[in-house]
PDB file of C-alpha atoms and ligand atoms in Angstrom:
ATOM      1  CA  UNK A  24     -50.875  -6.641   5.971  1.00 90.00           C
ATOM      2  CA  UNK A  25     -54.204  -5.954   4.458  1.00 95.00           C
ATOM      3  CA  UNK A  26     -57.219  -4.095   5.648  1.00 97.00           C
ATOM      4  CA  UNK A  27     -60.219  -6.577   5.466  1.00 98.00           C
ATOM      5  CA  UNK A  28     -63.781  -5.720   6.176  1.00 98.00           C
ATOM      6  CA  UNK A  29     -66.582  -8.254   6.958  1.00 98.00           C
ATOM      7  CA  UNK A  30     -70.124  -7.248   6.661  1.00 98.00           C
ATOM      8  CA  UNK A  31     -72.685  -9.781   7.917  1.00 98.00           C
ATOM      9  CA  UNK A  32     -76.364 -10.176   8.332  1.00 98.00           C
ATOM     10  CA  UNK A  33     -77.682 -12.167  11.032  1.00 98.00           C
ATOM     11  CA  UNK A  34     -81.228 -13.231  12.548  1.00 95.00           C
ATOM     12  CA  UNK A  35     -80.277 -14.796  15.852  1.00 93.00           C
ATOM     13  CA  UNK A  36     -76.626 -14.157  16.219  1.00 96.00           C
ATOM     14  CA  UNK A  37     -75.041 -17.146  14.776  1.00 97.00           C
ATOM     15  CA  UNK A  38     -73.497 -15.490  11.702  1.00 98.00           C
ATOM     16  CA  UNK A  39     -72.243 -12.738  14.019  1.00 98.00           C
ATOM     17  CA  UNK A  40     -70.447 -15.456  15.996  1.00 98.00           C
ATOM     18  CA  UNK A  41     -69.022 -16.804  12.668  1.00 98.00           C
ATOM     19  CA  UNK A  42     -67.890 -13.407  11.513  1.00 98.00           C
ATOM     20  CA  UNK A  43     -66.147 -12.726  14.837  1.00 98.00           C
ATOM     21  CA  UNK A  44     -64.371 -16.044  14.520  1.00 98.00           C
ATOM     22  CA  UNK A  45     -63.245 -15.227  10.981  1.00 98.00           C
ATOM     23  CA  UNK A  46     -62.193 -11.718  12.220  1.00 98.00           C
ATOM     24  CA  UNK A  47     -60.065 -13.297  15.034  1.00 98.00           C
ATOM     25  CA  UNK A  48     -58.296 -15.599  12.633  1.00 98.00           C
ATOM     26  CA  UNK A  49     -57.547 -12.861  10.057  1.00 98.00           C
ATOM     27  CA  UNK A  50     -56.104 -10.736  12.923  1.00 98.00           C
ATOM     28  CA  UNK A  51     -53.998 -13.517  14.131  1.00 97.00           C
ATOM     29  CA  UNK A  52     -52.505 -13.623  10.506  1.00 95.00           C
ATOM     30  CA  UNK A  53     -51.526  -9.936  11.005  1.00 96.00           C
ATOM     31  CA  UNK A  54     -54.283  -8.290   9.063  1.00 97.00           C
ATOM     32  CA  UNK A  55     -56.229  -5.200  10.185  1.00 97.00           C
ATOM     33  CA  UNK A  56     -59.903  -6.202  10.448  1.00 98.00           C
ATOM     34  CA  UNK A  57     -63.261  -4.417  10.817  1.00 98.00           C
ATOM     35  CA  UNK A  58     -66.407  -6.482  11.228  1.00 98.00           C
ATOM     36  CA  UNK A  59     -69.828  -4.728  10.987  1.00 98.00           C
ATOM     37  CA  UNK A  60     -73.479  -5.885  10.994  1.00 98.00           C
ATOM     38  CA  UNK A  61     -75.095  -4.860   7.832  1.00 98.00           C
ATOM     39  CA  UNK A  62     -77.801  -3.082   9.816  1.00 97.00           C
ATOM     40  CA  UNK A  63     -75.343  -0.997  11.645  1.00 97.00           C
ATOM     41  CA  UNK A  64     -73.156   0.225   8.882  1.00 95.00           C
ATOM     42  CA  UNK A  65     -72.015   3.858   9.429  1.00 93.00           C
ATOM     43  CA  UNK A  66     -73.188   6.043   6.535  1.00 88.00           C
ATOM     44  CA  UNK A  67     -69.676   7.435   6.407  1.00 91.00           C
ATOM     45  CA  UNK A  68     -68.097   3.886   5.882  1.00 93.00           C
ATOM     46  CA  UNK A  69     -66.376   3.602   2.567  1.00 94.00           C
ATOM     47  CA  UNK A  70     -65.704   0.086   1.560  1.00 96.00           C
ATOM     48  CA  UNK A  71     -63.172   1.272  -0.915  1.00 96.00           C
ATOM     49  CA  UNK A  72     -60.841   2.124   2.029  1.00 97.00           C
ATOM     50  CA  UNK A  73     -60.305  -1.716   2.637  1.00 98.00           C
ATOM     51  CA  UNK A  74     -58.151  -4.033   0.480  1.00 97.00           C
ATOM     52  CA  UNK A  75     -60.468  -6.973   0.735  1.00 98.00           C
ATOM     53  CA  UNK A  76     -64.164  -7.592   1.478  1.00 98.00           C
ATOM     54  CA  UNK A  77     -66.075 -10.446   3.006  1.00 98.00           C
ATOM     55  CA  UNK A  78     -69.785 -10.662   3.086  1.00 98.00           C
ATOM     56  CA  UNK A  79     -71.811 -13.150   5.396  1.00 98.00           C
ATOM     57  CA  UNK A  80     -75.374 -14.077   5.756  1.00 98.00           C
ATOM     58  CA  UNK A  81     -77.717 -16.600   7.184  1.00 98.00           C
ATOM     59  CA  UNK A  82     -80.691 -18.362   5.817  1.00 97.00           C
ATOM     60  CA  UNK A  83     -84.245 -17.816   6.924  1.00 96.00           C
ATOM     61  CA  UNK A  84     -87.133 -19.273   4.804  1.00 94.00           C
ATOM     62  CA  UNK A  85     -84.767 -20.116   1.989  1.00 96.00           C
ATOM     63  CA  UNK A  86     -83.046 -16.771   1.665  1.00 97.00           C
ATOM     64  CA  UNK A  87     -80.269 -14.517   2.884  1.00 98.00           C
ATOM     65  CA  UNK A  88     -81.030 -11.270   4.619  1.00 98.00           C
ATOM     66  CA  UNK A  89     -82.426  -8.660   2.338  1.00 98.00           C
ATOM     67  CA  UNK A  90     -80.090  -6.009   3.634  1.00 98.00           C
ATOM     68  CA  UNK A  91     -77.140  -8.199   2.648  1.00 98.00           C
ATOM     69  CA  UNK A  92     -78.482  -8.433  -0.877  1.00 97.00           C
ATOM     70  CA  UNK A  93     -79.010  -4.745  -1.061  1.00 96.00           C
ATOM     71  CA  UNK A  94     -75.458  -4.196   0.298  1.00 97.00           C
ATOM     72  CA  UNK A  95     -74.006  -6.285  -2.362  1.00 97.00           C
ATOM     73  CA  UNK A  96     -76.128  -4.600  -5.131  1.00 96.00           C
ATOM     74  CA  UNK A  97     -75.087  -1.126  -3.930  1.00 94.00           C
ATOM     75  CA  UNK A  98     -71.357  -2.082  -3.801  1.00 95.00           C
ATOM     76  CA  UNK A  99     -71.097  -4.079  -6.979  1.00 93.00           C
ATOM     77  CA  UNK A 100     -68.294  -1.984  -8.501  1.00 95.00           C
ATOM     78  CA  UNK A 101     -66.121  -1.895  -5.460  1.00 96.00           C
ATOM     79  CA  UNK A 102     -66.464  -5.708  -4.867  1.00 96.00           C
ATOM     80  CA  UNK A 103     -65.436  -6.375  -8.353  1.00 94.00           C
ATOM     81  CA  UNK A 104     -62.095  -4.738  -8.056  1.00 95.00           C
ATOM     82  CA  UNK A 105     -61.048  -6.150  -4.611  1.00 97.00           C
ATOM     83  CA  UNK A 106     -60.350  -9.768  -3.506  1.00 98.00           C
ATOM     84  CA  UNK A 107     -63.741 -10.851  -1.919  1.00 98.00           C
ATOM     85  CA  UNK A 108     -65.544 -13.696  -0.366  1.00 98.00           C
ATOM     86  CA  UNK A 109     -68.927 -14.857   0.752  1.00 98.00           C
ATOM     87  CA  UNK A 110     -69.988 -17.069   3.592  1.00 98.00           C
ATOM     88  CA  UNK A 111     -73.369 -18.572   4.282  1.00 98.00           C
ATOM     89  CA  UNK A 112     -74.673 -19.982   7.684  1.00 98.00           C
ATOM     90  CA  UNK A 113     -77.708 -22.246   7.283  1.00 97.00           C
ATOM     91  CA  UNK A 114     -79.295 -25.343   8.888  1.00 94.00           C
ATOM     92  CA  UNK A 115     -78.953 -27.098   5.602  1.00 95.00           C
ATOM     93  CA  UNK A 116     -75.151 -27.019   5.750  1.00 95.00           C
ATOM     94  CA  UNK A 117     -75.434 -28.384   9.287  1.00 92.00           C
ATOM     95  CA  UNK A 118     -77.323 -31.534   8.118  1.00 88.00           C
ATOM     96  CA  UNK A 119     -74.071 -32.769   6.523  1.00 84.00           C
ATOM     97  CA  UNK A 120     -75.931 -34.868   3.895  1.00 91.00           C
ATOM     98  CA  UNK A 121     -75.761 -34.576   0.048  1.00 94.00           C
ATOM     99  CA  UNK A 122     -79.300 -33.123   0.165  1.00 93.00           C
ATOM    100  CA  UNK A 123     -78.394 -30.563   2.795  1.00 94.00           C
ATOM    101  CA  UNK A 124     -75.356 -29.473   0.760  1.00 96.00           C
ATOM    102  CA  UNK A 125     -77.258 -29.257  -2.494  1.00 97.00           C
ATOM    103  CA  UNK A 126     -79.937 -27.156  -0.760  1.00 96.00           C
ATOM    104  CA  UNK A 127     -77.203 -24.787   0.663  1.00 97.00           C
ATOM    105  CA  UNK A 128     -75.617 -24.601  -2.786  1.00 98.00           C
ATOM    106  CA  UNK A 129     -78.975 -23.632  -4.235  1.00 98.00           C
ATOM    107  CA  UNK A 130     -79.321 -20.714  -1.822  1.00 98.00           C
ATOM    108  CA  UNK A 131     -75.989 -19.486  -2.954  1.00 98.00           C
ATOM    109  CA  UNK A 132     -76.822 -19.916  -6.618  1.00 98.00           C
ATOM    110  CA  UNK A 133     -80.045 -17.873  -6.135  1.00 98.00           C
ATOM    111  CA  UNK A 134     -78.047 -15.220  -4.311  1.00 98.00           C
ATOM    112  CA  UNK A 135     -75.580 -15.010  -7.186  1.00 97.00           C
ATOM    113  CA  UNK A 136     -78.430 -14.895  -9.561  1.00 97.00           C
ATOM    114  CA  UNK A 137     -80.101 -12.173  -7.589  1.00 95.00           C
ATOM    115  CA  UNK A 138     -77.016  -9.905  -6.992  1.00 96.00           C
ATOM    116  CA  UNK A 139     -74.916 -10.792 -10.068  1.00 95.00           C
ATOM    117  CA  UNK A 140     -71.990 -11.061  -7.665  1.00 97.00           C
ATOM    118  CA  UNK A 141     -69.617 -13.900  -8.213  1.00 97.00           C
ATOM    119  CA  UNK A 142     -67.571 -14.077  -5.070  1.00 98.00           C
ATOM    120  CA  UNK A 143     -63.866 -15.223  -5.409  1.00 98.00           C
ATOM    121  CA  UNK A 144     -64.225 -17.446  -2.376  1.00 98.00           C
ATOM    122  CA  UNK A 145     -67.376 -19.186  -0.803  1.00 98.00           C
ATOM    123  CA  UNK A 146     -67.680 -20.800   2.646  1.00 98.00           C
ATOM    124  CA  UNK A 147     -70.870 -22.684   3.694  1.00 98.00           C
ATOM    125  CA  UNK A 148     -71.294 -23.292   7.408  1.00 98.00           C
ATOM    126  CA  UNK A 149     -73.943 -25.004   9.590  1.00 97.00           C
ATOM    127  CA  UNK A 150     -75.816 -22.763  11.949  1.00 96.00           C
ATOM    128  CA  UNK A 151     -77.478 -23.125  15.260  1.00 95.00           C
ATOM    129  CA  UNK A 152     -81.087 -23.654  16.236  1.00 91.00           C
ATOM    130  CA  UNK A 153     -82.442 -22.121  19.514  1.00 89.00           C
ATOM    131  CA  UNK A 154     -85.104 -24.695  20.141  1.00 87.00           C
ATOM    132  CA  UNK A 155     -85.486 -23.399  23.793  1.00 88.00           C
ATOM    133  CA  UNK A 156     -86.810 -20.173  22.356  1.00 88.00           C
ATOM    134  CA  UNK A 157     -89.384 -21.485  19.998  1.00 86.00           C
ATOM    135  CA  UNK A 158     -93.004 -22.529  20.785  1.00 86.00           C
ATOM    136  CA  UNK A 159     -94.325 -25.856  19.549  1.00 85.00           C
ATOM    137  CA  UNK A 160     -95.258 -24.739  16.001  1.00 89.00           C
ATOM    138  CA  UNK A 161     -92.043 -22.746  15.454  1.00 86.00           C
ATOM    139  CA  UNK A 162     -90.121 -25.855  16.439  1.00 86.00           C
ATOM    140  CA  UNK A 163     -91.984 -27.954  13.881  1.00 87.00           C
ATOM    141  CA  UNK A 164     -91.531 -25.281  11.206  1.00 87.00           C
ATOM    142  CA  UNK A 165     -87.827 -24.815  11.867  1.00 84.00           C
ATOM    143  CA  UNK A 166     -87.187 -28.453  11.782  1.00 83.00           C
ATOM    144  CA  UNK A 167     -88.968 -28.570   8.416  1.00 83.00           C
ATOM    145  CA  UNK A 168     -87.374 -25.645   6.698  1.00 84.00           C
ATOM    146  CA  UNK A 169     -83.944 -25.775   8.236  1.00 79.00           C
ATOM    147  CA  UNK A 170     -83.614 -29.551   7.708  1.00 81.00           C
ATOM    148  CA  UNK A 171     -82.327 -30.126  11.266  1.00 77.00           C
ATOM    149  CA  UNK A 172     -83.408 -32.403  14.080  1.00 77.00           C
ATOM    150  CA  UNK A 173     -83.585 -31.255  17.824  1.00 75.00           C
ATOM    151  CA  UNK A 174     -81.921 -33.436  20.439  1.00 76.00           C
ATOM    152  CA  UNK A 175     -83.713 -36.769  21.012  1.00 76.00           C
ATOM    153  CA  UNK A 176     -83.151 -36.615  24.796  1.00 76.00           C
ATOM    154  CA  UNK A 177     -84.180 -32.943  25.220  1.00 79.00           C
ATOM    155  CA  UNK A 178     -86.140 -31.510  22.210  1.00 77.00           C
ATOM    156  CA  UNK A 179     -85.943 -28.067  23.804  1.00 80.00           C
ATOM    157  CA  UNK A 180     -82.218 -27.942  23.864  1.00 84.00           C
ATOM    158  CA  UNK A 181     -80.387 -25.384  21.681  1.00 88.00           C
ATOM    159  CA  UNK A 182     -78.154 -27.211  18.996  1.00 90.00           C
ATOM    160  CA  UNK A 183     -75.073 -25.723  17.339  1.00 94.00           C
ATOM    161  CA  UNK A 184     -74.080 -27.317  14.090  1.00 94.00           C
ATOM    162  CA  UNK A 185     -71.230 -24.835  13.226  1.00 97.00           C
ATOM    163  CA  UNK A 186     -67.959 -26.678  12.486  1.00 97.00           C
ATOM    164  CA  UNK A 187     -65.462 -24.141  13.949  1.00 98.00           C
ATOM    165  CA  UNK A 188     -62.462 -25.826  12.287  1.00 98.00           C
ATOM    166  CA  UNK A 189     -64.135 -25.271   9.044  1.00 98.00           C
ATOM    167  CA  UNK A 190     -64.765 -21.620   9.739  1.00 98.00           C
ATOM    168  CA  UNK A 191     -61.069 -21.221  10.737  1.00 98.00           C
ATOM    169  CA  UNK A 192     -59.808 -23.059   7.673  1.00 98.00           C
ATOM    170  CA  UNK A 193     -61.983 -20.820   5.362  1.00 98.00           C
ATOM    171  CA  UNK A 194     -60.669 -17.740   7.140  1.00 98.00           C
ATOM    172  CA  UNK A 195     -56.935 -18.815   6.588  1.00 98.00           C
ATOM    173  CA  UNK A 196     -57.611 -19.832   3.040  1.00 98.00           C
ATOM    174  CA  UNK A 197     -59.155 -16.432   2.451  1.00 98.00           C
ATOM    175  CA  UNK A 198     -56.144 -14.722   4.079  1.00 98.00           C
ATOM    176  CA  UNK A 199     -53.661 -16.588   1.863  1.00 97.00           C
ATOM    177  CA  UNK A 200     -55.708 -15.693  -1.219  1.00 98.00           C
ATOM    178  CA  UNK A 201     -55.726 -11.943  -0.291  1.00 97.00           C
ATOM    179  CA  UNK A 202     -52.108 -11.981   0.502  1.00 96.00           C
ATOM    180  CA  UNK A 203     -51.302 -13.560  -2.860  1.00 95.00           C
ATOM    181  CA  UNK A 204     -53.565 -11.140  -4.822  1.00 94.00           C
ATOM    182  CA  UNK A 205     -52.181  -8.070  -3.014  1.00 91.00           C
ATOM    183  CA  UNK A 206     -48.712  -9.274  -3.473  1.00 88.00           C
ATOM    184  CA  UNK A 207     -49.288  -9.568  -7.224  1.00 74.00           C
ATOM    185  CA  UNK A 208     -50.682  -6.174  -7.472  1.00 68.00           C
ATOM    186  CA  UNK A 209     -47.663  -4.685  -5.478  1.00 65.00           C
ATOM    187  CA  UNK A 210     -45.308  -6.357  -8.004  1.00 61.00           C
ATOM    188  CA  UNK A 211     -47.152  -4.973 -11.033  1.00 59.00           C
TER     189      UNK A 211
HETATM  190  C1  LIG B  30     -87.439 -19.124  11.183  1.00 52.83           C
HETATM  191  C2  LIG B  30     -86.200 -19.933  10.731  1.00 52.83           C
HETATM  192  C3  LIG B  30     -86.159 -20.348   9.335  1.00 52.83           C
HETATM  193  C4  LIG B  30     -85.075 -20.872   8.850  1.00 52.83           C
HETATM  194  N1  LIG B  30     -85.130 -21.269   7.508  1.00 52.83           N
HETATM  195  C5  LIG B  30     -84.052 -22.037   6.965  1.00 52.83           C
HETATM  196  C6  LIG B  30     -84.099 -22.429   5.818  1.00 52.83           C
HETATM  197  O1  LIG B  30     -85.078 -22.120   5.015  1.00 52.83           O
HETATM  198  N2  LIG B  30     -83.034 -23.169   5.205  1.00 52.83           N
HETATM  199  C7  LIG B  30     -81.916 -23.524   5.958  1.00 52.83           C
HETATM  200  O2  LIG B  30     -80.970 -24.123   5.532  1.00 52.83           O
HETATM  201  N3  LIG B  30     -81.852 -23.080   7.301  1.00 52.83           N
HETATM  202  C8  LIG B  30     -82.971 -22.343   7.853  1.00 52.83           C
HETATM  203  N4  LIG B  30     -82.843 -21.900   9.131  1.00 52.83           N
HETATM  204  C9  LIG B  30     -81.624 -22.153   9.980  1.00 52.83           C
HETATM  205  C10 LIG B  30     -80.700 -20.926  10.066  1.00 52.83           C
HETATM  206  O3  LIG B  30     -80.104 -20.647   8.785  1.00 52.83           O
HETATM  207  C11 LIG B  30     -79.723 -21.113  11.264  1.00 52.83           C
HETATM  208  O4  LIG B  30     -80.503 -21.185  12.501  1.00 52.83           O
HETATM  209  C12 LIG B  30     -78.712 -20.092  11.233  1.00 52.83           C
HETATM  210  O5  LIG B  30     -77.838 -20.459  12.418  1.00 52.83           O
HETATM  211  C13 LIG B  30     -79.228 -18.707  11.556  1.00 52.83           C
HETATM  212  O6  LIG B  30     -78.130 -17.859  11.603  1.00 52.83           O
HETATM  213  P1  LIG B  30     -78.328 -16.367  12.385  1.00 52.83           P
HETATM  214  O7  LIG B  30     -78.512 -16.671  13.804  1.00 52.83           O
HETATM  215  O8  LIG B  30     -77.054 -15.840  12.032  1.00 52.83           O
HETATM  216  O9  LIG B  30     -79.538 -15.701  11.639  1.00 52.83           O
HETATM  217  C14 LIG B  30     -83.996 -21.190   9.785  1.00 52.83           C
HETATM  218  C15 LIG B  30     -83.925 -20.741  11.069  1.00 52.83           C
HETATM  219  C16 LIG B  30     -85.017 -20.162  11.600  1.00 52.83           C
HETATM  220  C17 LIG B  30     -85.078 -19.743  13.074  1.00 52.83           C
END
């Protein structure tokens, strides 16, 4: 059993939902999990107390949350010595086209360049758009930047693009990776 912490950034809550689903999968595998919003980290929390670290972020106007980048920068050394992973939630990944995938990959490349952190595992997931909460201009802007369409029948309906099976598969693959890595260390 490993102690796994997931730190995530979220704007409208979809990355929080993804983080919770990952947490549930890891727990079902027998691991001890902690999941924290990057904005609510207790100053006494020490990442070094955990065996593995996952970091999640969503994309707004082409970037992950600043607080997530800051967290990664501040914890470079600890991240480097633990099995780790990164997951990103975006409209581009929800588009399910080559262009969308390339755009999502570009966000990750920029994140890696900005933080100099090269995660062991990376998961890219589609997000959700709350068209019901946006005014006319915001709807047009979001469709343009997030590369998504609203529902044809009801342009004001919220749309979820997240593939939950992909999220669960990522969590399980990460669990296997952590188990193998910690097993190797224990045998040394
Ligand atoms: C104002 C706004 C800007 C966005 N900009 C982008 C973007 O530049 N690229 C993209 O792929 N998705 C973009 N999205 C889509 C979000 O990544 C998607 O809604 C995601 O689910 C947000 O996750 P969160 O609720 O955890 O913040 C944007 C969404 C909003 C509301």
